[in-house]
Each structure stands twice: as structure tokens, then as C-alpha cells.
Coordinates of C-alpha atoms and ligand atoms in Angstrom, one line a residue:
M1 CA -74.5 -77.2 18.5
E2 CA -78.1 -76.4 19.5
Y3 CA -79.6 -73.1 19.2
I4 CA -82.3 -71.2 21.1
T5 CA -84.4 -68.3 19.3
L6 CA -85.1 -65.5 21.4
R7 CA -88.4 -63.4 21.1
N8 CA -86.7 -61.0 18.9
G9 CA -85.0 -63.9 16.6
V10 CA -81.9 -63.7 17.6
Q11 CA -80.2 -67.3 18.1
V12 CA -78.3 -68.4 21.1
P13 CA -76.2 -71.5 21.4
K14 CA -77.9 -73.2 24.2
L15 CA -74.5 -74.4 25.7
G16 CA -72.0 -71.5 26.7
F17 CA -68.9 -71.0 28.8
G18 CA -68.6 -69.1 32.1
V19 CA -65.7 -67.2 33.5
F20 CA -66.7 -66.1 37.0
L21 CA -63.5 -66.5 39.4
M22 CA -60.9 -66.7 36.6
N23 CA -58.6 -64.1 38.0
E24 CA -55.1 -65.5 37.8
P25 CA -53.0 -63.7 35.4
G26 CA -53.7 -65.3 31.9
E27 CA -56.2 -67.5 33.3
A28 CA -59.4 -66.4 31.7
E29 CA -57.6 -66.0 28.3
A30 CA -56.2 -69.4 28.4
A31 CA -59.7 -70.9 29.2
V32 CA -61.6 -69.1 26.7
L33 CA -59.1 -69.8 23.9
D34 CA -59.4 -73.5 24.9
A35 CA -63.1 -73.4 25.0
I36 CA -63.7 -71.6 21.6
K37 CA -61.0 -74.4 20.0
V38 CA -63.3 -77.0 21.6
G39 CA -66.3 -75.3 19.7
Y40 CA -68.1 -73.2 22.4
R41 CA -69.3 -69.9 20.9
L42 CA -71.2 -68.4 24.0
I43 CA -68.8 -66.5 26.6
D44 CA -70.3 -65.3 29.7
T45 CA -68.4 -62.5 31.6
A46 CA -69.2 -59.7 33.6
S47 CA -67.8 -56.2 34.6
R48 CA -67.1 -57.3 38.1
Y49 CA -65.5 -60.6 36.9
Y50 CA -62.4 -58.1 36.3
N51 CA -61.4 -60.5 33.2
E52 CA -63.3 -58.6 30.3
E53 CA -59.9 -57.7 28.6
E54 CA -58.5 -61.6 28.8
V55 CA -61.7 -62.5 27.3
G56 CA -61.4 -59.9 24.7
A57 CA -57.7 -60.8 24.0
A58 CA -58.8 -64.5 23.5
L59 CA -61.6 -63.7 21.1
K60 CA -59.1 -62.1 18.9
K61 CA -56.3 -64.6 19.3
S62 CA -59.1 -67.4 18.4
G63 CA -59.5 -66.0 14.7
V64 CA -63.4 -67.1 14.7
P65 CA -65.3 -64.6 12.8
R66 CA -67.0 -62.2 15.3
E67 CA -70.7 -63.2 13.9
E68 CA -70.3 -66.8 14.9
L69 CA -69.4 -65.8 18.6
F70 CA -72.2 -64.8 21.2
I71 CA -70.8 -62.5 23.9
T72 CA -72.4 -61.7 27.2
T73 CA -71.2 -59.4 29.9
K74 CA -73.0 -57.5 32.9
L75 CA -73.8 -54.2 34.4
W76 CA -72.9 -54.1 38.2
Y77 CA -75.5 -52.5 40.6
K78 CA -73.2 -49.8 41.4
D79 CA -73.3 -48.8 37.6
A80 CA -76.9 -48.7 37.3
G81 CA -78.8 -45.6 36.3
Y82 CA -79.2 -43.9 32.8
E83 CA -75.8 -42.2 32.4
N84 CA -73.6 -44.4 34.3
T85 CA -75.0 -47.8 32.5
K86 CA -74.0 -45.8 29.0
K87 CA -70.5 -45.3 30.4
A88 CA -70.2 -48.9 32.0
F89 CA -71.3 -50.3 28.7
K90 CA -68.9 -48.4 26.7
L91 CA -66.2 -49.4 29.1
S92 CA -67.1 -53.2 29.0
L93 CA -67.0 -52.9 25.1
E94 CA -63.6 -51.2 24.9
K95 CA -62.4 -53.9 27.4
L96 CA -63.6 -56.9 25.3
G97 CA -62.3 -55.1 22.0
L98 CA -65.7 -55.6 20.4
D99 CA -67.9 -52.9 18.7
Y100 CA -71.2 -54.6 19.7
L101 CA -72.3 -57.0 22.2
D102 CA -74.7 -59.9 22.0
L103 CA -76.3 -60.0 25.2
Y104 CA -76.1 -57.4 27.8
L105 CA -77.7 -58.1 31.4
I106 CA -78.3 -56.2 34.5
H107 CA -76.4 -58.2 37.0
Q108 CA -78.6 -57.4 40.2
P109 CA -82.0 -56.1 40.9
F110 CA -80.5 -53.4 43.0
N111 CA -80.0 -49.6 42.9
D112 CA -81.8 -47.7 39.7
Y113 CA -82.0 -50.4 37.5
Y114 CA -85.0 -48.5 35.8
G115 CA -82.5 -45.8 34.4
A116 CA -80.4 -48.8 33.5
W117 CA -83.1 -50.5 31.3
R118 CA -83.9 -47.3 29.5
A119 CA -80.2 -46.9 28.6
M120 CA -80.1 -50.5 27.5
E121 CA -83.1 -50.2 25.5
E122 CA -81.6 -47.2 23.6
L123 CA -78.2 -49.1 23.0
Y124 CA -80.4 -52.2 21.8
T125 CA -82.5 -49.9 19.4
E126 CA -79.2 -48.4 18.2
G127 CA -77.9 -51.8 17.2
L128 CA -74.9 -51.8 19.6
I129 CA -76.5 -54.8 21.6
R130 CA -78.4 -57.9 19.8
A131 CA -80.4 -58.8 23.1
I132 CA -80.8 -57.1 26.6
G133 CA -81.8 -58.6 29.8
V134 CA -81.3 -59.0 33.6
S135 CA -79.8 -61.5 36.1
N136 CA -81.1 -62.8 39.3
F137 CA -84.4 -60.6 39.0
Y138 CA -87.0 -63.0 40.5
P139 CA -90.4 -62.9 38.8
D140 CA -91.8 -60.0 40.8
R141 CA -89.2 -57.6 39.7
L142 CA -88.9 -59.1 36.3
R143 CA -92.6 -58.9 35.6
D144 CA -92.7 -55.2 36.9
L145 CA -89.8 -54.3 34.6
A146 CA -91.4 -56.1 31.7
Q147 CA -94.9 -54.4 32.0
H148 CA -93.6 -50.9 32.7
N149 CA -91.1 -50.4 29.8
E150 CA -91.2 -50.5 25.9
I151 CA -89.0 -53.5 25.6
A152 CA -89.1 -56.5 28.1
P153 CA -86.0 -58.4 29.0
M154 CA -85.4 -61.1 26.6
V155 CA -83.4 -63.1 28.8
V156 CA -82.9 -63.9 32.6
Q157 CA -80.0 -65.7 33.9
R158 CA -80.7 -67.3 37.3
E159 CA -79.1 -69.9 39.6
T160 CA -80.6 -73.2 38.1
H161 CA -79.4 -76.6 38.5
P162 CA -81.0 -80.0 39.8
L163 CA -81.3 -78.9 43.3
N164 CA -82.8 -75.5 42.3
Q165 CA -84.7 -76.0 39.1
Q166 CA -86.8 -72.9 38.6
W167 CA -90.1 -74.4 37.2
E168 CA -92.2 -71.7 38.7
A169 CA -90.1 -69.1 37.3
E170 CA -90.3 -70.6 34.1
E171 CA -94.0 -70.3 34.1
W172 CA -93.7 -66.7 34.4
L173 CA -91.3 -66.2 32.0
A174 CA -93.1 -67.8 29.4
K175 CA -96.0 -65.2 30.1
D176 CA -93.6 -62.5 29.2
G177 CA -91.4 -64.5 26.4
V178 CA -88.3 -64.4 28.5
Q179 CA -85.8 -66.9 28.0
L180 CA -84.0 -68.7 31.2
E181 CA -80.3 -69.0 31.1
A182 CA -78.6 -71.2 33.9
W183 CA -75.7 -69.9 36.1
S184 CA -73.9 -72.5 38.2
P185 CA -75.4 -75.1 36.2
L186 CA -73.3 -77.7 37.9
G187 CA -74.1 -76.4 41.3
R188 CA -70.7 -75.1 41.6
G189 CA -69.2 -78.5 41.4
K190 CA -70.6 -79.3 44.8
E191 CA -70.6 -83.2 46.3
E192 CA -74.5 -83.0 47.2
I193 CA -74.8 -82.5 43.0
L194 CA -72.0 -84.5 41.5
Q195 CA -72.2 -87.3 43.9
S196 CA -76.2 -87.8 43.5
S197 CA -76.9 -91.4 43.3
I198 CA -79.6 -90.7 40.8
L199 CA -77.5 -88.9 38.5
K200 CA -74.8 -91.3 39.0
T201 CA -77.0 -94.2 38.0
I202 CA -78.4 -92.3 34.9
A203 CA -74.5 -91.3 33.7
S204 CA -73.5 -94.9 34.0
T205 CA -76.6 -95.9 31.9
H206 CA -75.3 -93.4 29.0
N207 CA -71.5 -94.0 29.7
K208 CA -71.6 -90.3 30.4
T209 CA -70.4 -88.3 33.3
V210 CA -72.8 -86.7 36.1
A211 CA -71.8 -83.3 34.6
Q212 CA -72.8 -84.4 31.1
V213 CA -75.9 -85.5 32.2
I214 CA -76.9 -82.5 34.0
L215 CA -75.9 -80.6 31.0
R216 CA -78.1 -82.6 28.7
W217 CA -81.0 -82.0 31.2
F218 CA -80.7 -78.2 30.3
M219 CA -80.6 -79.1 26.6
Q220 CA -83.7 -81.0 26.7
R221 CA -85.4 -78.5 29.1
K222 CA -84.5 -75.9 26.6
I223 CA -82.3 -73.7 28.9
I224 CA -79.2 -71.9 28.0
A225 CA -76.5 -73.2 30.5
I226 CA -72.9 -71.5 30.9
P227 CA -70.9 -74.1 32.9
K228 CA -67.3 -72.9 34.0
A229 CA -64.4 -75.3 34.0
S230 CA -60.7 -74.8 34.3
H231 CA -58.9 -77.4 32.7
L232 CA -59.1 -78.7 29.2
T233 CA -60.2 -82.0 29.9
R234 CA -63.4 -80.6 31.8
I235 CA -64.1 -78.0 29.0
Q236 CA -64.1 -80.9 26.5
E237 CA -66.2 -83.1 28.8
N238 CA -68.8 -80.4 29.4
F239 CA -69.0 -80.0 25.7
D240 CA -69.7 -83.5 24.7
I241 CA -73.3 -83.6 25.4
F242 CA -74.9 -83.7 21.8
D243 CA -74.7 -87.4 21.3
F244 CA -77.1 -89.0 23.6
T245 CA -80.8 -88.2 25.0
L246 CA -82.2 -88.5 28.4
S247 CA -85.5 -90.4 28.5
T248 CA -88.8 -89.1 29.8
E249 CA -88.3 -91.4 32.9
E250 CA -84.9 -90.0 33.3
M251 CA -86.0 -86.4 33.1
A252 CA -88.5 -87.2 35.6
L253 CA -86.1 -88.8 37.9
I254 CA -84.1 -85.4 37.8
K255 CA -87.0 -83.3 38.1
G256 CA -87.5 -85.3 41.4
M257 CA -84.2 -83.8 43.0
D258 CA -85.6 -80.2 43.2
Q259 CA -85.1 -78.6 46.5
K260 CA -85.8 -75.2 45.2
T261 CA -82.9 -74.1 47.2
S262 CA -80.0 -71.9 46.3
I263 CA -76.8 -74.0 46.9
G264 CA -74.6 -71.1 48.0
D265 CA -77.3 -69.0 49.6
V266 CA -77.2 -66.4 46.7
L267 CA -80.5 -64.9 47.4
H268 CA -81.5 -61.9 45.7
D269 CA -84.4 -61.1 48.0
N270 CA -82.3 -61.1 51.1
P271 CA -80.9 -57.9 52.6
K272 CA -77.7 -59.4 53.6
M273 CA -77.1 -59.9 49.5
L274 CA -75.9 -56.3 49.4
D275 CA -73.2 -57.1 52.0
I276 CA -72.1 -60.0 50.2
L277 CA -71.7 -58.3 46.8
G278 CA -69.6 -55.4 48.4
Q279 CA -67.1 -58.3 48.5
F280 CA -66.6 -58.0 44.9
E281 CA -66.0 -54.3 44.6
Ligands
NAP1 N1 -75.6 -63.9 37.0 C1 -74.6 -64.2 38.2 O1 -74.9 -63.5 39.2 C2 -73.9 -65.5 38.2 C3 -73.6 -65.8 39.5 C4 -72.6 -67.1 39.5 C5 -72.2 -67.6 37.9 N2 -72.6 -66.9 36.9 C6 -72.1 -67.5 35.5 O2 -72.4 -68.9 35.5 C7 -71.1 -69.5 35.1 C8 -71.2 -70.8 35.8 O3 -71.3 -71.0 37.3 P1 -70.1 -71.1 38.4 O4 -68.7 -70.9 37.9 O5 -70.7 -70.7 39.7 O6 -70.5 -72.9 38.6 P2 -70.7 -74.1 37.6 O7 -70.5 -74.0 36.6 O8 -71.9 -74.8 38.2 O9 -69.5 -75.0 38.4 C9 -68.2 -74.7 38.1 C10 -67.4 -75.6 39.1 O10 -67.6 -77.0 38.5 C11 -66.6 -77.5 38.4 N3 -66.5 -78.4 37.1 C12 -66.8 -78.1 35.9 N4 -66.9 -79.1 35.0 C13 -66.8 -80.0 35.8 C14 -67.1 -81.4 35.3 N5 -67.1 -81.8 34.2 N6 -66.9 -82.4 36.6 C15 -66.5 -82.1 37.9 N7 -66.4 -80.7 38.1 C16 -66.5 -79.7 37.1 C17 -65.5 -76.5 38.1 O11 -64.1 -76.8 38.6 P3 -62.7 -76.1 37.8 O12 -63.2 -75.1 37.5 O13 -61.8 -76.7 38.8 O14 -62.4 -77.0 36.4 C18 -66.0 -75.4 39.2 O15 -65.4 -75.8 40.4 C19 -70.0 -68.7 35.8 O16 -68.7 -68.8 35.3 C20 -70.5 -67.1 35.4 O17 -70.4 -66.9 34.1 C21 -73.4 -66.0 36.9

């Protein structure tokens, strides 16, 4: 495994495992257990993925020492505000069966996220969270939060994949020492990414799959990636990316694919996002 060191010295595995939309009974538990057996140590969930208990059950069953695991969950925007955040954090911790969290993220830049951030700063200072950050904050909201609080976010989770590469965002992140983490790193497995002729050609050169090339690209860009996969074969495939290197030319070819667009129209500066998020209640 390769690691990234956050601004506060905390080490994060560069490749993790996401569990969004794993909601069939037993699904998240089985997948996380498989992922841990394969070697993943970073697990990314959220209170509104409704599977924190199953993730917690898998962590316990895995027998892997707690300090080897890196567990992330997220605060839903309806739980924002100082008091609500403290309650939501406690509930997530209970569901996960943990006594501390590795990374806690504000899931969306909505509602009272300043109150939420103050609560998270306290929980961090008390040692209950090893790193704090945000998700779906664009550079304007992120810089505002970073510059008007005692502790700036250490991580931002954003939609990032070959069609939405976030180079401009990364320039802003560098100014505040914030690490980028990619959600939907495989572009949700959509054809326009996995069937790309550019990626297919690079994949065949290395005797790898397109998914492996994309994940390797993240490792070389020093971005944390958290692909989701439901079956053991893909969970293994996505982990088998540490034995090859993309050339400078191949990295440049992938850079040329950037369309700076969200693959599912998931835009947190669009007011309609609040209606979309309502579906997860
Ligand atoms: N912060 C946020 O707002 C936010 C938003 C979205 C996601 N996330 C996080 O990011 C994680 C990953 O994002 P995501 O689940 O949206 O999308 P993703 O990881 O980009 O893609 C997952 C899709 O790709 C397929 N897939 C996985 N490995 C593959 C392979 N080797 N070959 C072909 N297809 C493959 C999966 O199929 P199968 O499942 O059928 O194997 C699934 O349909 C989530 O699970 C979640 O933890 C965060």
C-alpha cells in the first residue's frame, strides 16, 4: 500500500474502499470483509449510506487491529450545527462500534456547516477524530472555511475521475494544505470512461484493465481514491495496481481527457442539489 501524509502528520492509505449504495441486508458487511481480506485498510462510509452498523460488524469480524484501519464517515447536512454534529458524531461512532474515527467529513456545503466545523474542531482536539475535512465543498466555500476557523480542513472529498480531473481545485487546495480525495474515481463505472479508447490502449500496454489504469493514475497524482465494487473479483482487480507505473506520456494522454464535468450532474453549486439530496432522507 502507498500512503499520503496529511498536513497534521496523519498517514492515509492512498487506495480505499467506498460503500455507497450498498444497502441490501448483509451486502456492506460482506463487501467490507472481502475488501479487508484483500488488503484495503481505508473504508469510506457516511451516516446517510445507512450501512455504518454493517461496516462496523465487518471491522470487528476482520480481526485487523484498529490502528491498522482508516475509517471515514460523514455528517449529513441536515445534522449540521454545533449540538447536532456532536450528537450525529456520537451516533456514527456507536454504529461503527469504534471509540475514535480516522476522518470525519462534512458531507455537503449546506445548512450550518460553521457550527458543525466548530464541533468537529473540538472533537479533533479531544482526540476523538484523527483528521477532519469536508466533502463537495468547492474552492470558494473551502477557502472561506479554512481562513475563518482555527483549523483548516485537512481533506476534501470531490468527484474526481478522468472526465472531471479537478486540476484547478488542486491549485487552491495546495494554498491551504488540503488533501484531495476522489469520490466516484471510476466515474461510477460508466461506459464513457471504462470504454475510452485512450484508456483501453494504455491498459493493453500494461496488461491491465481500464479500472486499474485509472486507479494507478490517482496514485501517481497523489490523490486518495475510494472505488466501490460489489464483487470479490473487482475488489481484487482494483487493489492490484501497485506493480506498474504509467509513463509521463500516458499521464499526459489521460490529462487530455478532462471535460471538467460531473458524470451524474452532481453539482453542489446548483440549488436543485437540495431536492436531489432529499431523496436520501
Ligand atoms: N462524498 C460524496 O458526496 C460521495 C459521492 C459519491 C461517492 N462517494 C464515495 O465514493 C465511493 C466510490 O464512488 P461510486 O461508488 O459513486 O463510484 P465508483 O467507485 O467510481 O464506481 C463504482 C461502479 O463501478 C463499478 N466497478 C467497480 N470496479 C470495477 C471494475 N474493476 N471494472 C468495472 N466496473 C467496476 C461498480 O460495479 P459493482 O458495484 O457492480 O462492482 C460500480 O457500479 C462511494 O462508494 C462512496 O464511498 C462519496
